[in-house]
Amino acid sequence: MSSLRITILGAGPIGSTLGRKWAKAGHRLAFGVQNPSSERAQALRQDLGEQVFIGSPAEALTKGDIVVLALAGQAVEGLITTYAQQLDGKIIIDAANRYPPDQKFSQTHQWPTTPLYSAHLLQTHAPHAQVYRAFNTYSWQNLADPDYQGIQADMFYCGPDGDAMATVEQLIAEIGLQPVRLGDLDQIDVVDSVLRLWGTLAIVQGKGRDNVAFKVLTR
Ligand SMILES: NC(=O)c1ccc[n+]([C@@H]2O[C@H](COP(=O)([O-])OP(=O)(O)OC[C@H]3O[C@@H](n4cnc5c(N)ncnc54)[C@H](OP(=O)(O)O)[C@@H]3O)[C@@H](O)[C@H]2O)c1
């Protein structure tokens, strides 16, 4: 399998969990963060070595053909408008949930009325990008360990079919998850409804952030 050039914007729990696994799979990683000399960024550098780039979003965006949005939800819109040109034409995987200030579901147990995804913003500002929605419906703990007593959790995602879809499925599989495509980007609300189900079970019912994931049964 050939090595991919991946830019991850955000090196928090989600970005760093994905990046660690993809670096191990042999891909070339560039992280774009606010503060490349933060303790968090330095810990990542120590883990992954000098071959991983950690810098500003502008620098990191020059180094990837695939861009993963894994930054704080409130920063996403500004980032998309500022770097629209660099995002255009790329494969973009939106893993960010754009909770309004003080409205994280884990704190309020209420879903905001505004969308958590950024597909509409990306389509406006980077119209030639191939946009996917994935990795936003589970916690980082599920991504770190997607094995449930020998059963591989499913990752529901959406986005266009074709070559880019095969790449996205490869990246999902390398995290240890089984990709389940729900359709094109018009199915984005269905993907985000998986987050609602997850939140109800893991957070409201208290089953725990590491303990809930989904598997489709078919026959
Ligand atoms: N945590 C989870 O389990 C989980 C699950 C599903 C989805 N998500 C979503 O994934 C996204 C990331 O969450 P997280 O918990 O991993 O991270 P987080 O703690 O929200 O950290 C955000 C990351 O974004 C960077 N960042 C913030 N503002 C930025 C800006 N203006 N430009 C560039 N980078 C910026 C930060 O850089 P610095 O380190 O330099 O400050 C940091 O690396 C969020 O949208 C969240 O809703 C999280």
PDB file of C-alpha atoms and ligand atoms in Angstrom:
ATOM      1  CA  MET A   1       0.000   0.000   0.000  1.00  0.00           C
ATOM      2  CA  SER A   2       1.541   3.335  -0.995  1.00  0.00           C
ATOM      3  CA  SER A   3       2.346   6.020   1.524  1.00  0.00           C
ATOM      4  CA  LEU A   4      -0.180   8.875   1.712  1.00  0.00           C
ATOM      5  CA  ARG A   5       0.532  12.519   2.557  1.00  0.00           C
ATOM      6  CA  ILE A   6      -1.863  13.461   5.334  1.00  0.00           C
ATOM      7  CA  THR A   7      -2.321  16.842   7.002  1.00  0.00           C
ATOM      8  CA  ILE A   8      -4.149  16.761  10.318  1.00  0.00           C
ATOM      9  CA  LEU A   9      -5.386  20.133  11.538  1.00  0.00           C
ATOM     10  CA  GLY A  10      -5.483  19.809  15.317  1.00  0.00           C
ATOM     11  CA  ALA A  11      -3.318  17.604  17.496  1.00  0.00           C
ATOM     12  CA  GLY A  12      -5.729  17.088  20.376  1.00  0.00           C
ATOM     13  CA  PRO A  13      -6.987  13.648  21.406  1.00  0.00           C
ATOM     14  CA  ILE A  14      -8.664  12.941  18.033  1.00  0.00           C
ATOM     15  CA  GLY A  15      -5.910  14.283  15.758  1.00  0.00           C
ATOM     16  CA  SER A  16      -3.103  12.676  17.708  1.00  0.00           C
ATOM     17  CA  THR A  17      -4.851   9.288  18.000  1.00  0.00           C
ATOM     18  CA  LEU A  18      -5.497   9.154  14.251  1.00  0.00           C
ATOM     19  CA  GLY A  19      -2.016  10.480  13.421  1.00  0.00           C
ATOM     20  CA  ARG A  20      -0.213   7.967  15.629  1.00  0.00           C
ATOM     21  CA  LYS A  21      -1.948   5.046  13.896  1.00  0.00           C
ATOM     22  CA  TRP A  22      -1.456   6.420  10.378  1.00  0.00           C
ATOM     23  CA  ALA A  23       2.225   7.158  11.043  1.00  0.00           C
ATOM     24  CA  LYS A  24       2.625   3.525  12.152  1.00  0.00           C
ATOM     25  CA  ALA A  25       0.897   2.461   8.920  1.00  0.00           C
ATOM     26  CA  GLY A  26       3.691   4.240   7.012  1.00  0.00           C
ATOM     27  CA  HIS A  27       2.004   7.476   5.934  1.00  0.00           C
ATOM     28  CA  ARG A  28       3.645  10.903   5.958  1.00  0.00           C
ATOM     29  CA  LEU A  29       2.004  13.104   8.570  1.00  0.00           C
ATOM     30  CA  ALA A  30       1.909  16.875   8.998  1.00  0.00           C
ATOM     31  CA  PHE A  31       0.051  18.423  11.934  1.00  0.00           C
ATOM     32  CA  GLY A  32      -1.218  21.989  11.802  1.00  0.00           C
ATOM     33  CA  VAL A  33      -1.799  23.507  15.238  1.00  0.00           C
ATOM     34  CA  GLN A  34      -2.124  26.871  16.922  1.00  0.00           C
ATOM     35  CA  ASN A  35       1.007  26.514  18.965  1.00  0.00           C
ATOM     36  CA  PRO A  36       3.601  24.085  17.549  1.00  0.00           C
ATOM     37  CA  SER A  37       5.788  24.395  20.647  1.00  0.00           C
ATOM     38  CA  SER A  38       3.038  23.461  23.130  1.00  0.00           C
ATOM     39  CA  GLU A  39       3.650  20.566  25.507  1.00  0.00           C
ATOM     40  CA  ARG A  40       1.043  18.531  23.596  1.00  0.00           C
ATOM     41  CA  ALA A  41       2.738  19.100  20.224  1.00  0.00           C
ATOM     42  CA  GLN A  42       6.152  18.314  21.660  1.00  0.00           C
ATOM     43  CA  ALA A  43       4.888  15.061  23.205  1.00  0.00           C
ATOM     44  CA  LEU A  44       3.614  14.051  19.798  1.00  0.00           C
ATOM     45  CA  ARG A  45       6.953  14.892  18.207  1.00  0.00           C
ATOM     46  CA  GLN A  46       8.764  12.829  20.817  1.00  0.00           C
ATOM     47  CA  ASP A  47       6.488   9.861  20.098  1.00  0.00           C
ATOM     48  CA  LEU A  48       6.533  10.061  16.317  1.00  0.00           C
ATOM     49  CA  GLY A  49      10.024  11.411  15.661  1.00  0.00           C
ATOM     50  CA  GLU A  50      11.426  14.060  13.410  1.00  0.00           C
ATOM     51  CA  GLN A  51       9.876  12.665  10.218  1.00  0.00           C
ATOM     52  CA  VAL A  52       6.509  14.027  11.393  1.00  0.00           C
ATOM     53  CA  PHE A  53       5.963  17.714  10.665  1.00  0.00           C
ATOM     54  CA  ILE A  54       4.300  19.899  13.297  1.00  0.00           C
ATOM     55  CA  GLY A  55       3.753  23.533  12.392  1.00  0.00           C
ATOM     56  CA  SER A  56       1.164  26.168  11.596  1.00  0.00           C
ATOM     57  CA  PRO A  57      -1.939  25.215   9.592  1.00  0.00           C
ATOM     58  CA  ALA A  58      -0.540  27.177   6.608  1.00  0.00           C
ATOM     59  CA  GLU A  59       2.720  25.169   6.642  1.00  0.00           C
ATOM     60  CA  ALA A  60       1.030  21.831   7.307  1.00  0.00           C
ATOM     61  CA  LEU A  61      -1.431  22.355   4.454  1.00  0.00           C
ATOM     62  CA  THR A  62       1.425  22.479   1.948  1.00  0.00           C
ATOM     63  CA  LYS A  63       2.394  18.933   2.936  1.00  0.00           C
ATOM     64  CA  GLY A  64      -0.796  16.911   2.535  1.00  0.00           C
ATOM     65  CA  ASP A  65      -3.118  15.686  -0.219  1.00  0.00           C
ATOM     66  CA  ILE A  66      -5.595  14.509   2.398  1.00  0.00           C
ATOM     67  CA  VAL A  67      -6.680  16.941   5.123  1.00  0.00           C
ATOM     68  CA  VAL A  68      -8.345  15.872   8.349  1.00  0.00           C
ATOM     69  CA  LEU A  69     -10.230  18.536  10.298  1.00  0.00           C
ATOM     70  CA  ALA A  70      -9.596  17.600  13.928  1.00  0.00           C
ATOM     71  CA  LEU A  71      -9.449  20.985  15.579  1.00  0.00           C
ATOM     72  CA  ALA A  72     -11.587  22.675  18.188  1.00  0.00           C
ATOM     73  CA  GLY A  73     -15.064  23.154  16.710  1.00  0.00           C
ATOM     74  CA  GLN A  74     -15.093  26.901  17.320  1.00  0.00           C
ATOM     75  CA  ALA A  75     -11.951  27.359  15.214  1.00  0.00           C
ATOM     76  CA  VAL A  76     -13.188  25.434  12.166  1.00  0.00           C
ATOM     77  CA  GLU A  77     -15.085  28.159  10.310  1.00  0.00           C
ATOM     78  CA  GLY A  78     -12.220  30.652  10.593  1.00  0.00           C
ATOM     79  CA  LEU A  79      -9.756  28.047   9.423  1.00  0.00           C
ATOM     80  CA  ILE A  80     -11.849  27.087   6.385  1.00  0.00           C
ATOM     81  CA  THR A  81     -12.300  30.696   5.279  1.00  0.00           C
ATOM     82  CA  THR A  82      -8.654  31.603   5.894  1.00  0.00           C
ATOM     83  CA  TYR A  83      -7.203  28.561   4.100  1.00  0.00           C
ATOM     84  CA  ALA A  84      -9.926  28.014   1.474  1.00  0.00           C
ATOM     85  CA  GLN A  85      -7.446  28.088  -1.385  1.00  0.00           C
ATOM     86  CA  GLN A  86      -5.140  25.492   0.192  1.00  0.00           C
ATOM     87  CA  LEU A  87      -8.108  23.249   1.025  1.00  0.00           C
ATOM     88  CA  ASP A  88      -9.641  23.383  -2.432  1.00  0.00           C
ATOM     89  CA  GLY A  89      -9.050  20.270  -4.554  1.00  0.00           C
ATOM     90  CA  LYS A  90      -7.983  18.080  -1.607  1.00  0.00           C
ATOM     91  CA  ILE A  91      -9.623  15.098   0.022  1.00  0.00           C
ATOM     92  CA  ILE A  92     -11.018  16.503   3.268  1.00  0.00           C
ATOM     93  CA  ILE A  93     -12.218  14.346   6.140  1.00  0.00           C
ATOM     94  CA  ASP A  94     -14.274  16.365   8.604  1.00  0.00           C
ATOM     95  CA  ALA A  95     -13.957  14.858  12.080  1.00  0.00           C
ATOM     96  CA  ALA A  96     -14.704  18.098  13.937  1.00  0.00           C
ATOM     97  CA  ASN A  97     -17.926  18.805  15.806  1.00  0.00           C
ATOM     98  CA  ARG A  98     -18.750  22.506  15.777  1.00  0.00           C
ATOM     99  CA  TYR A  99     -20.377  22.884  19.164  1.00  0.00           C
ATOM    100  CA  PRO A 100     -21.217  26.531  19.899  1.00  0.00           C
ATOM    101  CA  PRO A 101     -19.413  27.954  22.969  1.00  0.00           C
ATOM    102  CA  ASP A 102     -20.456  26.223  26.208  1.00  0.00           C
ATOM    103  CA  GLN A 103     -22.755  23.827  24.345  1.00  0.00           C
ATOM    104  CA  LYS A 104     -20.767  20.589  24.270  1.00  0.00           C
ATOM    105  CA  PHE A 105     -23.176  17.659  24.520  1.00  0.00           C
ATOM    106  CA  SER A 106     -21.021  16.049  27.197  1.00  0.00           C
ATOM    107  CA  GLN A 107     -21.709  19.069  29.430  1.00  0.00           C
ATOM    108  CA  THR A 108     -25.306  20.007  28.507  1.00  0.00           C
ATOM    109  CA  HIS A 109     -26.845  16.653  27.418  1.00  0.00           C
ATOM    110  CA  GLN A 110     -28.639  18.713  24.746  1.00  0.00           C
ATOM    111  CA  TRP A 111     -27.881  18.767  21.036  1.00  0.00           C
ATOM    112  CA  PRO A 112     -27.301  22.218  19.536  1.00  0.00           C
ATOM    113  CA  THR A 113     -29.815  23.259  16.860  1.00  0.00           C
ATOM    114  CA  THR A 114     -27.009  24.230  14.466  1.00  0.00           C
ATOM    115  CA  PRO A 115     -25.137  21.559  12.432  1.00  0.00           C
ATOM    116  CA  LEU A 116     -21.977  20.118  13.934  1.00  0.00           C
ATOM    117  CA  TYR A 117     -20.452  19.459  10.521  1.00  0.00           C
ATOM    118  CA  SER A 118     -18.763  21.838   8.070  1.00  0.00           C
ATOM    119  CA  ALA A 119     -19.738  20.338   4.708  1.00  0.00           C
ATOM    120  CA  HIS A 120     -21.720  23.433   3.670  1.00  0.00           C
ATOM    121  CA  LEU A 121     -18.798  25.729   4.516  1.00  0.00           C
ATOM    122  CA  LEU A 122     -16.350  23.515   2.651  1.00  0.00           C
ATOM    123  CA  GLN A 123     -18.589  23.316  -0.415  1.00  0.00           C
ATOM    124  CA  THR A 124     -18.848  27.109  -0.486  1.00  0.00           C
ATOM    125  CA  HIS A 125     -15.207  27.965   0.159  1.00  0.00           C
ATOM    126  CA  ALA A 126     -13.402  24.948  -1.343  1.00  0.00           C
ATOM    127  CA  PRO A 127     -15.801  23.781  -4.070  1.00  0.00           C
ATOM    128  CA  HIS A 128     -13.332  21.343  -5.686  1.00  0.00           C
ATOM    129  CA  ALA A 129     -12.524  19.490  -2.485  1.00  0.00           C
ATOM    130  CA  GLN A 130     -13.838  15.951  -2.015  1.00  0.00           C
ATOM    131  CA  VAL A 131     -15.461  16.130   1.392  1.00  0.00           C
ATOM    132  CA  TYR A 132     -16.099  13.202   3.743  1.00  0.00           C
ATOM    133  CA  ARG A 133     -17.666  13.069   7.187  1.00  0.00           C
ATOM    134  CA  ALA A 134     -15.984  10.455   9.412  1.00  0.00           C
ATOM    135  CA  PHE A 135     -14.366   9.858  12.811  1.00  0.00           C
ATOM    136  CA  ASN A 136     -16.697  12.347  14.546  1.00  0.00           C
ATOM    137  CA  THR A 137     -19.226   9.884  15.966  1.00  0.00           C
ATOM    138  CA  TYR A 138     -17.038   8.098  18.504  1.00  0.00           C
ATOM    139  CA  SER A 139     -14.737   9.339  21.243  1.00  0.00           C
ATOM    140  CA  TRP A 140     -10.979   9.221  20.790  1.00  0.00           C
ATOM    141  CA  GLN A 141     -10.924   6.255  23.165  1.00  0.00           C
ATOM    142  CA  ASN A 142     -12.985   4.237  20.659  1.00  0.00           C
ATOM    143  CA  LEU A 143     -10.524   5.169  17.903  1.00  0.00           C
ATOM    144  CA  ALA A 144      -7.570   4.205  20.083  1.00  0.00           C
ATOM    145  CA  ASP A 145      -9.117   0.795  20.804  1.00  0.00           C
ATOM    146  CA  PRO A 146     -11.904  -0.192  18.383  1.00  0.00           C
ATOM    147  CA  ASP A 147     -11.907  -3.870  19.354  1.00  0.00           C
ATOM    148  CA  TYR A 148     -14.959  -4.992  21.340  1.00  0.00           C
ATOM    149  CA  GLN A 149     -14.279  -8.487  22.657  1.00  0.00           C
ATOM    150  CA  GLY A 150     -12.901  -9.568  19.304  1.00  0.00           C
ATOM    151  CA  ILE A 151     -15.472  -7.627  17.230  1.00  0.00           C
ATOM    152  CA  GLN A 152     -14.259  -4.716  15.129  1.00  0.00           C
ATOM    153  CA  ALA A 153     -16.458  -1.629  15.541  1.00  0.00           C
ATOM    154  CA  ASP A 154     -18.032  -0.071  12.443  1.00  0.00           C
ATOM    155  CA  MET A 155     -17.232   3.507  11.378  1.00  0.00           C
ATOM    156  CA  PHE A 156     -20.186   5.107   9.617  1.00  0.00           C
ATOM    157  CA  TYR A 157     -19.151   7.748   7.142  1.00  0.00           C
ATOM    158  CA  CYS A 158     -20.375   9.553   4.041  1.00  0.00           C
ATOM    159  CA  GLY A 159     -18.911  11.259   0.996  1.00  0.00           C
ATOM    160  CA  PRO A 160     -18.479  10.788  -2.754  1.00  0.00           C
ATOM    161  CA  ASP A 161     -17.631   7.397  -4.245  1.00  0.00           C
ATOM    162  CA  GLY A 162     -14.602   6.768  -6.483  1.00  0.00           C
ATOM    163  CA  ASP A 163     -10.853   6.723  -5.840  1.00  0.00           C
ATOM    164  CA  ALA A 164     -11.017   9.122  -2.915  1.00  0.00           C
ATOM    165  CA  MET A 165     -13.590   6.883  -1.235  1.00  0.00           C
ATOM    166  CA  ALA A 166     -11.211   3.919  -1.476  1.00  0.00           C
ATOM    167  CA  THR A 167      -8.523   6.053   0.203  1.00  0.00           C
ATOM    168  CA  VAL A 168     -10.884   7.104   2.998  1.00  0.00           C
ATOM    169  CA  GLU A 169     -11.904   3.469   3.552  1.00  0.00           C
ATOM    170  CA  GLN A 170      -8.234   2.476   3.720  1.00  0.00           C
ATOM    171  CA  LEU A 171      -7.625   5.161   6.358  1.00  0.00           C
ATOM    172  CA  ILE A 172     -10.640   4.023   8.401  1.00  0.00           C
ATOM    173  CA  ALA A 173      -9.457   0.403   8.211  1.00  0.00           C
ATOM    174  CA  GLU A 174      -5.956   1.430   9.362  1.00  0.00           C
ATOM    175  CA  ILE A 175      -7.504   2.829  12.544  1.00  0.00           C
ATOM    176  CA  GLY A 176      -8.880  -0.670  13.119  1.00  0.00           C
ATOM    177  CA  LEU A 177     -12.489   0.150  12.216  1.00  0.00           C
ATOM    178  CA  GLN A 178     -14.775  -1.371   9.579  1.00  0.00           C
ATOM    179  CA  PRO A 179     -15.875   1.363   7.136  1.00  0.00           C
ATOM    180  CA  VAL A 180     -19.630   1.554   6.504  1.00  0.00           C
ATOM    181  CA  ARG A 181     -20.532   4.149   3.854  1.00  0.00           C
ATOM    182  CA  LEU A 182     -23.998   5.604   4.337  1.00  0.00           C
ATOM    183  CA  GLY A 183     -23.984   7.395   0.971  1.00  0.00           C
ATOM    184  CA  ASP A 184     -22.890  10.681  -0.521  1.00  0.00           C
ATOM    185  CA  LEU A 185     -22.555  13.862   1.491  1.00  0.00           C
ATOM    186  CA  ASP A 186     -26.341  14.319   1.468  1.00  0.00           C
ATOM    187  CA  GLN A 187     -26.419  11.553   4.110  1.00  0.00           C
ATOM    188  CA  ILE A 188     -24.417  13.656   6.554  1.00  0.00           C
ATOM    189  CA  ASP A 189     -27.313  14.019   9.003  1.00  0.00           C
ATOM    190  CA  VAL A 190     -27.557  10.226   9.152  1.00  0.00           C
ATOM    191  CA  VAL A 191     -23.863  10.009  10.050  1.00  0.00           C
ATOM    192  CA  ASP A 192     -24.293  12.661  12.720  1.00  0.00           C
ATOM    193  CA  SER A 193     -27.340  10.844  14.101  1.00  0.00           C
ATOM    194  CA  VAL A 194     -24.903   8.026  14.986  1.00  0.00           C
ATOM    195  CA  LEU A 195     -23.164  10.567  17.230  1.00  0.00           C
ATOM    196  CA  ARG A 196     -26.503  11.258  18.909  1.00  0.00           C
ATOM    197  CA  LEU A 197     -27.083   7.569  19.527  1.00  0.00           C
ATOM    198  CA  TRP A 198     -23.543   7.221  20.839  1.00  0.00           C
ATOM    199  CA  GLY A 199     -23.964  10.262  23.114  1.00  0.00           C
ATOM    200  CA  THR A 200     -27.227   8.937  24.544  1.00  0.00           C
ATOM    201  CA  LEU A 201     -25.693   5.579  25.421  1.00  0.00           C
ATOM    202  CA  ALA A 202     -22.157   6.584  26.370  1.00  0.00           C
ATOM    203  CA  ILE A 203     -22.850   9.875  28.136  1.00  0.00           C
ATOM    204  CA  VAL A 204     -26.534  10.222  29.142  1.00  0.00           C
ATOM    205  CA  GLN A 205     -26.913   6.568  30.158  1.00  0.00           C
ATOM    206  CA  GLY A 206     -23.406   6.583  31.596  1.00  0.00           C
ATOM    207  CA  LYS A 207     -22.067   3.513  29.791  1.00  0.00           C
ATOM    208  CA  GLY A 208     -18.781   5.374  29.369  1.00  0.00           C
ATOM    209  CA  ARG A 209     -16.819   7.001  26.547  1.00  0.00           C
ATOM    210  CA  ASP A 210     -14.639   3.923  25.968  1.00  0.00           C
ATOM    211  CA  ASN A 211     -17.425   1.377  26.151  1.00  0.00           C
ATOM    212  CA  VAL A 212     -19.841   2.097  23.298  1.00  0.00           C
ATOM    213  CA  ALA A 213     -19.459   1.509  19.562  1.00  0.00           C
ATOM    214  CA  PHE A 214     -21.676  -0.011  16.887  1.00  0.00           C
ATOM    215  CA  LYS A 215     -21.779  -3.001  14.572  1.00  0.00           C
ATOM    216  CA  VAL A 216     -24.310  -3.597  11.799  1.00  0.00           C
ATOM    217  CA  LEU A 217     -25.811  -7.086  11.763  1.00  0.00           C
ATOM    218  CA  THR A 218     -26.907  -8.351   8.348  1.00  0.00           C
ATOM    219  CA  ARG A 219     -28.177 -11.596   6.806  1.00  0.00           C
TER     220      ARG A 219
HETATM  221  N1  LIG B   1     -12.264  14.275  21.909  1.00  0.00           N
HETATM  222  C1  LIG B   1     -13.079  13.413  21.339  1.00  0.00           C
HETATM  223  O1  LIG B   1     -13.262  12.289  21.835  1.00  0.00           O
HETATM  224  C2  LIG B   1     -13.805  13.781  20.052  1.00  0.00           C
HETATM  225  C3  LIG B   1     -14.627  12.827  19.428  1.00  0.00           C
HETATM  226  C4  LIG B   1     -15.211  13.108  18.190  1.00  0.00           C
HETATM  227  C5  LIG B   1     -15.013  14.354  17.609  1.00  0.00           C
HETATM  228  N2  LIG B   1     -14.252  15.291  18.261  1.00  0.00           N
HETATM  229  C6  LIG B   1     -14.078  16.586  17.616  1.00  0.00           C
HETATM  230  O2  LIG B   1     -12.763  16.623  17.096  1.00  0.00           O
HETATM  231  C7  LIG B   1     -12.238  17.948  17.194  1.00  0.00           C
HETATM  232  C8  LIG B   1     -10.946  17.894  17.987  1.00  0.00           C
HETATM  233  O3  LIG B   1     -11.254  17.508  19.307  1.00  0.00           O
HETATM  234  P1  LIG B   1     -10.092  17.059  20.287  1.00  0.00           P
HETATM  235  O4  LIG B   1     -10.771  16.698  21.549  1.00  0.00           O
HETATM  236  O5  LIG B   1      -9.195  16.096  19.631  1.00  0.00           O
HETATM  237  O6  LIG B   1      -9.207  18.354  20.357  1.00  0.00           O
HETATM  238  P2  LIG B   1      -9.257  19.717  21.204  1.00  0.00           P
HETATM  239  O7  LIG B   1      -8.869  19.510  22.598  1.00  0.00           O
HETATM  240  O8  LIG B   1     -10.546  20.387  20.876  1.00  0.00           O
HETATM  241  O9  LIG B   1      -7.951  20.402  20.534  1.00  0.00           O
HETATM  242  C9  LIG B   1      -8.046  21.120  19.473  1.00  0.00           C
HETATM  243  C10 LIG B   1      -6.790  21.092  18.644  1.00  0.00           C
HETATM  244  O10 LIG B   1      -7.094  22.089  17.701  1.00  0.00           O
HETATM  245  C11 LIG B   1      -6.028  23.005  17.630  1.00  0.00           C
HETATM  246  N3  LIG B   1      -6.588  24.318  17.349  1.00  0.00           N
HETATM  247  C12 LIG B   1      -7.451  25.043  18.078  1.00  0.00           C
HETATM  248  N4  LIG B   1      -7.700  26.213  17.461  1.00  0.00           N
HETATM  249  C13 LIG B   1      -6.970  26.198  16.314  1.00  0.00           C
HETATM  250  C14 LIG B   1      -6.781  27.091  15.244  1.00  0.00           C
HETATM  251  N5  LIG B   1      -7.421  28.262  15.202  1.00  0.00           N
HETATM  252  N6  LIG B   1      -5.961  26.733  14.235  1.00  0.00           N
HETATM  253  C15 LIG B   1      -5.320  25.547  14.256  1.00  0.00           C
HETATM  254  N7  LIG B   1      -5.451  24.648  15.237  1.00  0.00           N
HETATM  255  C16 LIG B   1      -6.256  24.988  16.253  1.00  0.00           C
HETATM  256  C17 LIG B   1      -5.351  22.990  18.969  1.00  0.00           C
HETATM  257  O11 LIG B   1      -4.031  23.478  18.769  1.00  0.00           O
HETATM  258  P3  LIG B   1      -3.079  23.786  20.054  1.00  0.00           P
HETATM  259  O12 LIG B   1      -2.750  22.416  20.597  1.00  0.00           O
HETATM  260  O13 LIG B   1      -1.892  24.450  19.496  1.00  0.00           O
HETATM  261  O14 LIG B   1      -3.908  24.631  20.963  1.00  0.00           O
HETATM  262  C18 LIG B   1      -5.451  21.500  19.297  1.00  0.00           C
HETATM  263  O15 LIG B   1      -4.374  20.805  18.700  1.00  0.00           O
HETATM  264  C19 LIG B   1     -13.311  18.803  17.862  1.00  0.00           C
HETATM  265  O16 LIG B   1     -14.032  19.476  16.862  1.00  0.00           O
HETATM  266  C20 LIG B   1     -14.197  17.770  18.561  1.00  0.00           C
HETATM  267  O17 LIG B   1     -15.536  18.200  18.679  1.00  0.00           O
HETATM  268  C21 LIG B   1     -13.631  15.029  19.448  1.00  0.00           C
END
